[in-house]
Amino acid sequence: MLNQSAVMIFTGICGALVVMAMAYYVYCSPGSSAMALLAHLKSLFILQLLMGFVFVVSGLIINFIQLCTCILWPINKQLYRTINCRLAYSLWSQLVMLLEWWSGTECTVYTDQATVDKFGKEHVITILNHNYEIDFLCGWTMCERYGVLGSSKVLAKHELLKVPLIGWTWYFLEIVFCKRKWEEDRNTVFKGLSRLKDYPEYMWFLLYCEGTRFTETKHQISMQVAESKGLPKLKYHLLPRTKGFTTTLQCLKGTVTAVYDVTLNFKDNQTPTLLGIVNGKKYKADLSVSTKRTFLVQMRVPPGEDEQECAIWLHKLYQEKDALQEFYKKEGKFPGPTIIPPRRPWTLLNFLFWATLLLSPLINFACGVVVSGSPLLIIGFIIFLIIASIAIRRLIGVTEVKKTGSSYGNPEAKKQN
């Protein structure tokens, strides 16, 4: 007969599935008493640990399947890419699920319907500001809602290649990793980006041209650089690094048909964190989206041949983004019409699939450990939980602003590198 501890473990595990099933009901009934219950359940460490377990184990399984698909590359490159887009979606959509269903974060897009009608139907470069820990999640949720999450691309720091799940999945997706030293990166970046010209899935190439997340210290250094170069100072952004944008535009010439300028902010001066999302905290994200299609077509955004003109254009774009943020600070919203893209059920269904598949053996194992009464097994299982919780916390730490850094504009840091 199971003792009280076993019952508690079993109840906690089953609760992970129950909570997700309740999420939709509570979202549709924000005034219901179930809201308080759901908020309490979201704060339970056991549920957060179980969700982390599902993400990590499913990620390792996905990485293994991706490794197996490598045999397809010399045979059918496009089939390899199609399969890996679906596998990547199965992993990244779990994080989007946290944003959309677990925390219930709302995303409002400030743009016109004509712009939205093109979403997910063309190859584009998307330029985003880099101010928040979850800005990548907000970018991903837009990709998910318009069907391009699995095929979304970035220029990633080389250090991320060593991060399990994140870096490994990106490697199989042909993400371009760079060391931020152009002499070393030149050939790798040109080769990696040029290879994407025949990509079979519509892709959004997400560029954070500032290169690192905004902090006051980095902003002061960046504005010193602006002053030394005679560039207008920015209040809410760092100076953009123009090399990545110029190179991406040059390599994807003829493939990319538009540049999307996306500026993100949050209602009520919220400062969102990934840990807050895990704890079920709800945020309200606003994204201003404008399309620079005419500039691209008319070559007012050069296709890379004239790097100086391209850099000037990008600096002007960030001055516009700065003005947008100033407007938002004063008015509490961006200018223009609003559209709230509907959430799709696939992220939730995908997570429930993995949770059902992976939690059943965990239930049996946990109950077996408790029933055995073996101190050695019980201690070993506790150590496993501690290690798992530390590993998940470290994965979350990758996104934290205070732990992300860059030597941009800092000579001393560059010397140390």
CSV table of C-alpha atoms in Angstrom, one decimal:
chain,number,residue,atom,x,y,z
A,1,MET,CA,0.0,0.0,0.0
A,2,LEU,CA,1.3,3.4,-0.9
A,3,ASN,CA,2.3,5.7,2.0
A,4,GLN,CA,1.5,9.3,2.2
A,5,SER,CA,4.6,10.5,0.4
A,6,ALA,CA,3.8,8.3,-2.6
A,7,VAL,CA,0.3,9.7,-2.7
A,8,MET,CA,1.7,13.3,-2.6
A,9,ILE,CA,4.1,12.6,-5.5
A,10,PHE,CA,1.4,10.9,-7.6
A,11,THR,CA,-1.0,13.8,-6.9
A,12,GLY,CA,1.6,16.4,-7.9
A,13,ILE,CA,2.5,14.7,-11.2
A,14,CYS,CA,-1.2,14.3,-12.1
A,15,GLY,CA,-1.7,17.9,-11.3
A,16,ALA,CA,0.7,19.0,-14.1
A,17,LEU,CA,-1.8,17.7,-16.6
A,18,VAL,CA,-4.8,19.0,-14.7
A,19,VAL,CA,-3.4,22.5,-14.5
A,20,MET,CA,-2.9,22.7,-18.3
A,21,ALA,CA,-6.4,21.4,-18.9
A,22,MET,CA,-7.8,24.2,-16.6
A,23,ALA,CA,-5.8,26.9,-18.3
A,24,TYR,CA,-8.1,27.5,-21.2
A,25,TYR,CA,-11.2,27.6,-19.0
A,26,VAL,CA,-9.7,30.1,-16.7
A,27,TYR,CA,-8.4,32.2,-19.6
A,28,CYS,CA,-12.0,32.4,-20.9
A,29,SER,CA,-13.4,33.2,-17.5
A,30,PRO,CA,-11.0,35.7,-15.9
A,31,GLY,CA,-13.4,36.5,-13.1
A,32,SER,CA,-14.0,32.9,-12.0
A,33,SER,CA,-12.9,31.6,-8.6
A,34,ALA,CA,-10.7,29.0,-10.5
A,35,MET,CA,-8.3,31.8,-11.2
A,36,ALA,CA,-7.0,31.9,-7.6
A,37,LEU,CA,-6.7,28.1,-7.5
A,38,LEU,CA,-4.8,28.1,-10.8
A,39,ALA,CA,-2.4,30.8,-9.6
A,40,HIS,CA,-1.6,28.7,-6.5
A,41,LEU,CA,-1.0,25.6,-8.6
A,42,LYS,CA,1.4,27.5,-10.9
A,43,SER,CA,3.5,28.5,-7.9
A,44,LEU,CA,4.0,24.9,-6.8
A,45,PHE,CA,7.7,23.9,-7.3
A,46,ILE,CA,6.8,20.3,-8.0
A,47,LEU,CA,4.7,21.3,-11.0
A,48,GLN,CA,7.4,23.6,-12.3
A,49,LEU,CA,10.0,20.9,-11.9
A,50,LEU,CA,7.8,18.4,-13.8
A,51,MET,CA,7.3,20.9,-16.6
A,52,GLY,CA,11.1,21.3,-16.7
A,53,PHE,CA,11.5,17.6,-16.8
A,54,VAL,CA,9.2,17.3,-19.8
A,55,PHE,CA,11.1,20.0,-21.6
A,56,VAL,CA,14.5,18.6,-20.9
A,57,VAL,CA,13.8,15.0,-21.6
A,58,SER,CA,11.7,15.7,-24.7
A,59,GLY,CA,14.5,18.0,-25.9
A,60,LEU,CA,17.1,15.3,-25.6
A,61,ILE,CA,14.8,12.9,-27.5
A,62,ILE,CA,14.3,15.5,-30.2
A,63,ASN,CA,18.1,16.1,-30.4
A,64,PHE,CA,18.7,12.4,-30.8
A,65,ILE,CA,16.1,12.2,-33.6
A,66,GLN,CA,17.7,15.3,-35.3
A,67,LEU,CA,21.1,13.5,-35.1
A,68,CYS,CA,19.5,10.5,-36.9
A,69,THR,CA,18.2,12.8,-39.6
A,70,CYS,CA,21.7,13.8,-40.6
A,71,ILE,CA,21.8,10.8,-43.0
A,72,LEU,CA,19.2,12.5,-45.1
A,73,TRP,CA,21.4,15.6,-45.8
A,74,PRO,CA,23.4,14.2,-48.7
A,75,ILE,CA,20.3,12.3,-50.0
A,76,ASN,CA,17.6,14.9,-49.7
A,77,LYS,CA,18.6,18.2,-48.1
A,78,GLN,CA,15.1,19.7,-48.3
A,79,LEU,CA,13.5,16.7,-46.6
A,80,TYR,CA,16.1,17.0,-43.9
A,81,ARG,CA,15.2,20.7,-43.4
A,82,THR,CA,11.4,20.0,-43.4
A,83,ILE,CA,11.7,17.3,-40.7
A,84,ASN,CA,14.0,19.4,-38.6
A,85,CYS,CA,11.6,22.4,-38.7
A,86,ARG,CA,8.9,20.1,-37.3
A,87,LEU,CA,11.2,18.8,-34.6
A,88,ALA,CA,12.4,22.2,-33.6
A,89,TYR,CA,8.7,23.4,-33.4
A,90,SER,CA,8.0,20.5,-31.0
A,91,LEU,CA,10.6,21.8,-28.6
A,92,TRP,CA,10.3,25.6,-29.0
A,93,SER,CA,6.5,25.5,-28.8
A,94,GLN,CA,6.8,24.2,-25.3
A,95,LEU,CA,8.4,27.6,-24.3
A,96,VAL,CA,5.8,29.4,-26.3
A,97,MET,CA,3.2,27.4,-24.4
A,98,LEU,CA,4.6,28.8,-21.1
A,99,LEU,CA,4.1,32.3,-22.4
A,100,GLU,CA,0.6,31.8,-24.0
A,101,TRP,CA,-1.1,29.2,-21.8
A,102,TRP,CA,0.8,28.9,-18.5
A,103,SER,CA,1.3,32.6,-17.8
A,104,GLY,CA,-1.5,33.8,-20.1
A,105,THR,CA,0.6,36.7,-21.4
A,106,GLU,CA,-1.3,38.8,-23.9
A,107,CYS,CA,0.4,40.0,-27.1
A,108,THR,CA,-1.1,43.0,-29.0
A,109,VAL,CA,0.3,44.0,-32.4
A,110,TYR,CA,0.1,47.6,-33.6
A,111,THR,CA,0.0,47.4,-37.4
A,112,ASP,CA,-2.5,47.4,-40.3
A,113,GLN,CA,-4.3,44.4,-41.7
A,114,ALA,CA,-2.4,44.6,-45.0
A,115,THR,CA,0.9,43.9,-43.2
A,116,VAL,CA,-0.6,41.1,-41.2
A,117,ASP,CA,-1.9,39.4,-44.3
A,118,LYS,CA,1.7,38.9,-45.4
A,119,PHE,CA,2.8,37.3,-42.2
A,120,GLY,CA,4.1,33.8,-42.6
A,121,LYS,CA,3.9,34.0,-46.4
A,122,GLU,CA,7.4,35.3,-47.3
A,123,HIS,CA,11.0,35.3,-46.3
A,124,VAL,CA,11.8,38.3,-44.1
A,125,ILE,CA,14.4,39.9,-41.9
A,126,THR,CA,12.8,41.0,-38.6
A,127,ILE,CA,14.6,43.6,-36.5
A,128,LEU,CA,13.7,43.6,-32.8
A,129,ASN,CA,14.8,45.6,-29.9
A,130,HIS,CA,16.7,43.7,-27.1
A,131,ASN,CA,15.5,45.1,-23.8
A,132,TYR,CA,13.8,42.2,-22.0
A,133,GLU,CA,14.6,38.7,-20.8
A,134,ILE,CA,11.6,37.3,-22.7
A,135,ASP,CA,11.8,39.4,-25.9
A,136,PHE,CA,12.9,36.2,-27.7
A,137,LEU,CA,9.7,34.5,-26.5
A,138,CYS,CA,7.6,37.4,-27.7
A,139,GLY,CA,9.3,37.1,-31.1
A,140,TRP,CA,8.7,33.3,-31.1
A,141,THR,CA,5.0,33.6,-30.2
A,142,MET,CA,4.5,35.8,-33.2
A,143,CYS,CA,6.4,33.3,-35.3
A,144,GLU,CA,4.2,30.5,-33.9
A,145,ARG,CA,0.9,32.3,-34.5
A,146,TYR,CA,1.8,32.8,-38.2
A,147,GLY,CA,3.3,29.3,-38.7
A,148,VAL,CA,7.0,30.0,-39.0
A,149,LEU,CA,8.3,29.1,-35.5
A,150,GLY,CA,10.1,25.9,-36.6
A,151,SER,CA,11.9,27.7,-39.4
A,152,SER,CA,12.7,30.9,-37.6
A,153,LYS,CA,16.4,31.9,-37.7
A,154,VAL,CA,18.8,34.0,-35.7
A,155,LEU,CA,22.5,35.0,-35.5
A,156,ALA,CA,23.5,33.3,-32.3
A,157,LYS,CA,26.5,33.7,-30.0
A,158,HIS,CA,29.0,30.8,-30.4
A,159,GLU,CA,28.8,30.1,-26.7
A,160,LEU,CA,25.1,28.9,-27.1
A,161,LEU,CA,26.3,26.1,-29.3
A,162,LYS,CA,27.5,24.4,-26.2
A,163,VAL,CA,24.2,24.8,-24.3
A,164,PRO,CA,22.2,21.5,-24.4
A,165,LEU,CA,18.9,21.6,-26.1
A,166,ILE,CA,19.1,25.2,-27.2
A,167,GLY,CA,22.4,25.2,-29.0
A,168,TRP,CA,22.1,21.6,-30.2
A,169,THR,CA,18.7,22.2,-31.8
A,170,TRP,CA,19.9,25.3,-33.5
A,171,TYR,CA,22.8,23.5,-34.9
A,172,PHE,CA,20.6,21.0,-36.7
A,173,LEU,CA,18.5,24.0,-37.9
A,174,GLU,CA,21.5,25.5,-39.6
A,175,ILE,CA,21.6,28.5,-37.3
A,176,VAL,CA,24.7,30.6,-37.9
A,177,PHE,CA,26.9,30.9,-34.8
A,178,CYS,CA,29.4,33.7,-34.5
A,179,LYS,CA,32.2,34.7,-32.0
A,180,ARG,CA,31.7,38.4,-32.5
A,181,LYS,CA,35.1,38.7,-34.0
A,182,TRP,CA,34.6,39.5,-37.7
A,183,GLU,CA,38.0,38.3,-38.8
A,184,GLU,CA,37.1,34.8,-37.5
A,185,ASP,CA,33.4,35.0,-38.3
A,186,ARG,CA,33.6,36.3,-41.9
A,187,ASN,CA,33.8,33.0,-43.8
A,188,THR,CA,31.5,31.1,-41.4
A,189,VAL,CA,28.8,33.7,-41.5
A,190,PHE,CA,28.8,34.2,-45.3
A,191,LYS,CA,28.8,30.5,-45.9
A,192,GLY,CA,26.0,29.8,-43.3
A,193,LEU,CA,23.7,32.6,-44.5
A,194,SER,CA,24.2,31.9,-48.2
A,195,ARG,CA,23.2,28.3,-47.6
A,196,LEU,CA,19.8,29.4,-46.5
A,197,LYS,CA,18.9,31.0,-49.8
A,198,ASP,CA,17.1,27.9,-51.0
A,199,TYR,CA,15.4,27.2,-47.7
A,200,PRO,CA,12.0,25.4,-48.4
A,201,GLU,CA,10.0,26.9,-45.5
A,202,TYR,CA,9.1,30.5,-45.1
A,203,MET,CA,11.5,31.9,-42.5
A,204,TRP,CA,11.7,34.9,-40.3
A,205,PHE,CA,15.3,35.8,-39.7
A,206,LEU,CA,15.2,37.5,-36.2
A,207,LEU,CA,17.9,40.0,-35.8
A,208,TYR,CA,18.8,41.8,-32.5
A,209,CYS,CA,21.1,44.4,-34.0
A,210,GLU,CA,22.1,45.8,-30.6
A,211,GLY,CA,24.0,42.6,-30.1
A,212,THR,CA,23.2,42.4,-26.4
A,213,ARG,CA,20.4,43.2,-24.0
A,214,PHE,CA,19.9,46.8,-22.8
A,215,THR,CA,21.3,47.7,-19.4
A,216,GLU,CA,22.2,51.1,-18.0
A,217,THR,CA,25.9,50.4,-18.0
A,218,LYS,CA,25.9,49.1,-21.5
A,219,HIS,CA,23.8,52.1,-22.6
A,220,GLN,CA,26.3,54.6,-21.1
A,221,ILE,CA,29.2,52.9,-22.9
A,222,SER,CA,27.2,52.7,-26.1
A,223,MET,CA,26.4,56.4,-26.0
A,224,GLN,CA,30.0,57.3,-25.5
A,225,VAL,CA,30.7,55.4,-28.7
A,226,ALA,CA,27.9,57.4,-30.4
A,227,GLU,CA,29.4,60.6,-29.3
A,228,SER,CA,32.9,59.7,-30.5
A,229,LYS,CA,31.4,58.7,-33.9
A,230,GLY,CA,29.2,61.8,-34.2
A,231,LEU,CA,26.0,59.7,-34.2
A,232,PRO,CA,22.7,60.8,-32.6
A,233,LYS,CA,22.3,59.5,-29.1
A,234,LEU,CA,19.5,57.0,-28.3
A,235,LYS,CA,17.5,57.0,-25.1
A,236,TYR,CA,16.0,53.5,-25.1
A,237,HIS,CA,18.4,51.5,-27.3
A,238,LEU,CA,22.0,50.7,-27.7
A,239,LEU,CA,23.7,51.6,-31.0
A,240,PRO,CA,23.0,48.9,-33.5
A,241,ARG,CA,25.8,46.7,-34.8
A,242,THR,CA,25.5,47.1,-38.6
A,243,LYS,CA,27.7,44.3,-39.8
A,244,GLY,CA,25.2,41.5,-39.0
A,245,PHE,CA,22.4,43.3,-40.7
A,246,THR,CA,24.4,44.2,-43.8
A,247,THR,CA,25.8,40.7,-44.2
A,248,THR,CA,22.4,39.0,-43.7
A,249,LEU,CA,20.9,41.3,-46.3
A,250,GLN,CA,23.7,40.7,-48.8
A,251,CYS,CA,23.7,36.9,-48.4
A,252,LEU,CA,19.9,36.6,-48.6
A,253,LYS,CA,19.5,39.0,-51.5
A,254,GLY,CA,16.8,37.7,-53.8
A,255,THR,CA,15.3,35.5,-51.0
A,256,VAL,CA,14.2,38.1,-48.5
A,257,THR,CA,11.3,40.2,-49.7
A,258,ALA,CA,10.8,42.5,-46.7
A,259,VAL,CA,12.3,43.9,-43.5
A,260,TYR,CA,9.9,43.9,-40.5
A,261,ASP,CA,10.7,46.5,-37.9
A,262,VAL,CA,9.4,45.3,-34.5
A,263,THR,CA,9.5,47.3,-31.3
A,264,LEU,CA,8.5,45.7,-28.1
A,265,ASN,CA,7.3,47.2,-24.8
A,266,PHE,CA,5.1,46.1,-21.9
A,267,LYS,CA,2.1,47.7,-20.2
A,268,ASP,CA,2.4,49.4,-16.8
A,269,ASN,CA,6.2,49.5,-16.9
A,270,GLN,CA,6.4,45.8,-16.4
A,271,THR,CA,9.8,44.2,-16.4
A,272,PRO,CA,9.1,40.6,-17.4
A,273,THR,CA,11.4,37.7,-16.7
A,274,LEU,CA,11.4,34.0,-17.7
A,275,LEU,CA,11.3,33.1,-14.1
A,276,GLY,CA,8.1,35.2,-13.8
A,277,ILE,CA,6.7,33.3,-16.8
A,278,VAL,CA,7.5,30.0,-15.1
A,279,ASN,CA,5.8,31.2,-11.9
A,280,GLY,CA,2.7,31.9,-14.0
A,281,LYS,CA,2.9,35.7,-13.9
A,282,LYS,CA,0.8,37.4,-16.6
A,283,TYR,CA,2.3,40.2,-18.7
A,284,LYS,CA,0.8,42.4,-21.4
A,285,ALA,CA,3.1,42.8,-24.4
A,286,ASP,CA,2.7,45.4,-27.1
A,287,LEU,CA,4.6,45.1,-30.4
A,288,SER,CA,4.7,47.8,-33.0
A,289,VAL,CA,5.3,46.3,-36.5
A,290,SER,CA,6.1,48.2,-39.7
A,291,THR,CA,7.2,46.8,-43.0
A,292,LYS,CA,10.1,48.3,-44.9
A,293,ARG,CA,9.2,46.6,-48.1
A,294,THR,CA,9.3,49.7,-50.3
A,295,PHE,CA,12.8,50.5,-49.1
A,296,LEU,CA,14.0,47.0,-50.0
A,297,VAL,CA,12.4,47.0,-53.4
A,298,GLN,CA,13.7,50.5,-54.3
A,299,MET,CA,17.1,49.5,-52.9
A,300,ARG,CA,17.0,52.3,-50.4
A,301,VAL,CA,18.1,49.4,-48.2
A,302,PRO,CA,21.2,48.3,-50.2
A,303,PRO,CA,21.7,44.6,-50.8
A,304,GLY,CA,25.1,44.7,-49.0
A,305,GLU,CA,27.2,46.2,-51.8
A,306,ASP,CA,27.3,49.7,-50.1
A,307,GLU,CA,27.9,48.9,-46.4
A,308,GLN,CA,28.1,52.5,-45.4
A,309,GLU,CA,24.6,53.4,-46.8
A,310,CYS,CA,23.2,50.3,-45.2
A,311,ALA,CA,24.6,51.3,-41.8
A,312,ILE,CA,23.2,54.8,-42.2
A,313,TRP,CA,19.8,53.4,-42.9
A,314,LEU,CA,19.9,51.1,-39.9
A,315,HIS,CA,21.0,53.9,-37.6
A,316,LYS,CA,18.0,56.0,-38.8
A,317,LEU,CA,15.7,53.0,-38.2
A,318,TYR,CA,16.9,52.9,-34.6
A,319,GLN,CA,16.2,56.6,-34.2
A,320,GLU,CA,12.7,55.8,-35.3
A,321,LYS,CA,12.5,52.9,-32.8
A,322,ASP,CA,13.7,55.3,-30.1
A,323,ALA,CA,10.9,57.8,-31.0
A,324,LEU,CA,8.4,55.0,-30.8
A,325,GLN,CA,9.5,54.1,-27.3
A,326,GLU,CA,9.3,57.7,-26.3
A,327,PHE,CA,5.7,57.9,-27.6
A,328,TYR,CA,4.9,54.7,-25.7
A,329,LYS,CA,6.3,56.1,-22.4
A,330,LYS,CA,4.1,59.1,-22.8
A,331,GLU,CA,0.9,57.5,-24.1
A,332,GLY,CA,1.1,54.0,-22.8
A,333,LYS,CA,0.6,52.6,-26.3
A,334,PHE,CA,2.1,52.6,-29.7
A,335,PRO,CA,0.5,54.7,-32.5
A,336,GLY,CA,-1.8,53.0,-35.1
A,337,PRO,CA,-4.5,50.3,-35.3
A,338,THR,CA,-4.2,47.2,-33.1
A,339,ILE,CA,-4.6,43.5,-33.9
A,340,ILE,CA,-4.6,40.6,-31.4
A,341,PRO,CA,-3.6,37.5,-33.3
A,342,PRO,CA,-5.4,34.4,-31.9
A,343,ARG,CA,-3.6,31.8,-29.9
A,344,ARG,CA,-3.4,28.4,-31.6
A,345,PRO,CA,-4.0,25.2,-29.7
A,346,TRP,CA,-0.9,23.3,-31.1
A,347,THR,CA,1.5,24.5,-28.5
A,348,LEU,CA,-0.7,23.2,-25.7
A,349,LEU,CA,-1.5,20.0,-27.4
A,350,ASN,CA,2.2,19.4,-28.2
A,351,PHE,CA,3.1,19.8,-24.5
A,352,LEU,CA,0.3,17.6,-23.3
A,353,PHE,CA,1.6,14.9,-25.7
A,354,TRP,CA,5.1,15.0,-24.3
A,355,ALA,CA,3.8,15.2,-20.7
A,356,THR,CA,1.6,12.2,-21.2
A,357,LEU,CA,4.4,10.2,-22.8
A,358,LEU,CA,7.1,11.1,-20.2
A,359,LEU,CA,5.3,11.5,-16.9
A,360,SER,CA,3.9,8.0,-16.8
A,361,PRO,CA,7.2,6.2,-16.4
A,362,LEU,CA,8.3,8.9,-13.9
A,363,ILE,CA,5.2,8.1,-11.8
A,364,ASN,CA,6.0,4.4,-11.8
A,365,PHE,CA,9.6,5.1,-10.9
A,366,ALA,CA,8.8,7.6,-8.1
A,367,CYS,CA,6.2,5.3,-6.6
A,368,GLY,CA,8.6,2.3,-6.9
A,369,VAL,CA,11.3,4.2,-5.0
A,370,VAL,CA,9.0,5.2,-2.2
A,371,VAL,CA,7.4,1.8,-1.9
A,372,SER,CA,10.8,0.1,-1.8
A,373,GLY,CA,11.7,1.9,1.5
A,374,SER,CA,15.4,1.8,0.5
A,375,PRO,CA,17.2,4.8,2.0
A,376,LEU,CA,19.8,4.5,-0.8
A,377,LEU,CA,17.2,4.7,-3.6
A,378,ILE,CA,15.3,7.5,-1.9
A,379,ILE,CA,18.4,9.6,-1.3
A,380,GLY,CA,19.5,8.9,-4.9
A,381,PHE,CA,16.1,10.1,-6.2
A,382,ILE,CA,16.3,13.2,-4.0
A,383,ILE,CA,19.7,14.0,-5.4
A,384,PHE,CA,18.3,13.5,-8.9
A,385,LEU,CA,15.6,16.0,-8.2
A,386,ILE,CA,18.1,18.5,-6.8
A,387,ILE,CA,20.4,18.1,-9.9
A,388,ALA,CA,17.4,18.4,-12.2
A,389,SER,CA,16.2,21.6,-10.5
A,390,ILE,CA,19.7,23.2,-10.7
A,391,ALA,CA,20.0,22.3,-14.4
A,392,ILE,CA,16.6,23.8,-15.2
A,393,ARG,CA,17.5,26.9,-13.2
A,394,ARG,CA,20.7,27.3,-15.2
A,395,LEU,CA,18.8,27.0,-18.5
A,396,ILE,CA,16.6,29.8,-17.2
A,397,GLY,CA,19.7,31.8,-16.2
A,398,VAL,CA,20.8,31.9,-19.9
A,399,THR,CA,18.1,34.5,-20.5
A,400,GLU,CA,18.7,36.7,-17.5
A,401,VAL,CA,19.8,40.2,-18.4
A,402,LYS,CA,22.3,40.4,-15.5
A,403,LYS,CA,24.0,37.3,-16.8
A,404,THR,CA,24.1,38.2,-20.5
A,405,GLY,CA,27.0,40.3,-21.5
A,406,SER,CA,28.9,41.8,-24.4
A,407,SER,CA,32.2,43.5,-24.9
A,408,TYR,CA,30.5,46.0,-27.2
A,409,GLY,CA,32.0,49.4,-26.7
A,410,ASN,CA,34.1,48.2,-23.8
A,411,PRO,CA,37.8,48.1,-24.6
A,412,GLU,CA,38.7,46.5,-21.2
A,413,ALA,CA,36.3,43.6,-21.8
A,414,LYS,CA,37.6,43.1,-25.3
A,415,LYS,CA,41.1,42.8,-24.0
A,416,GLN,CA,40.0,40.1,-21.6
A,417,ASN,CA,38.4,38.2,-24.5
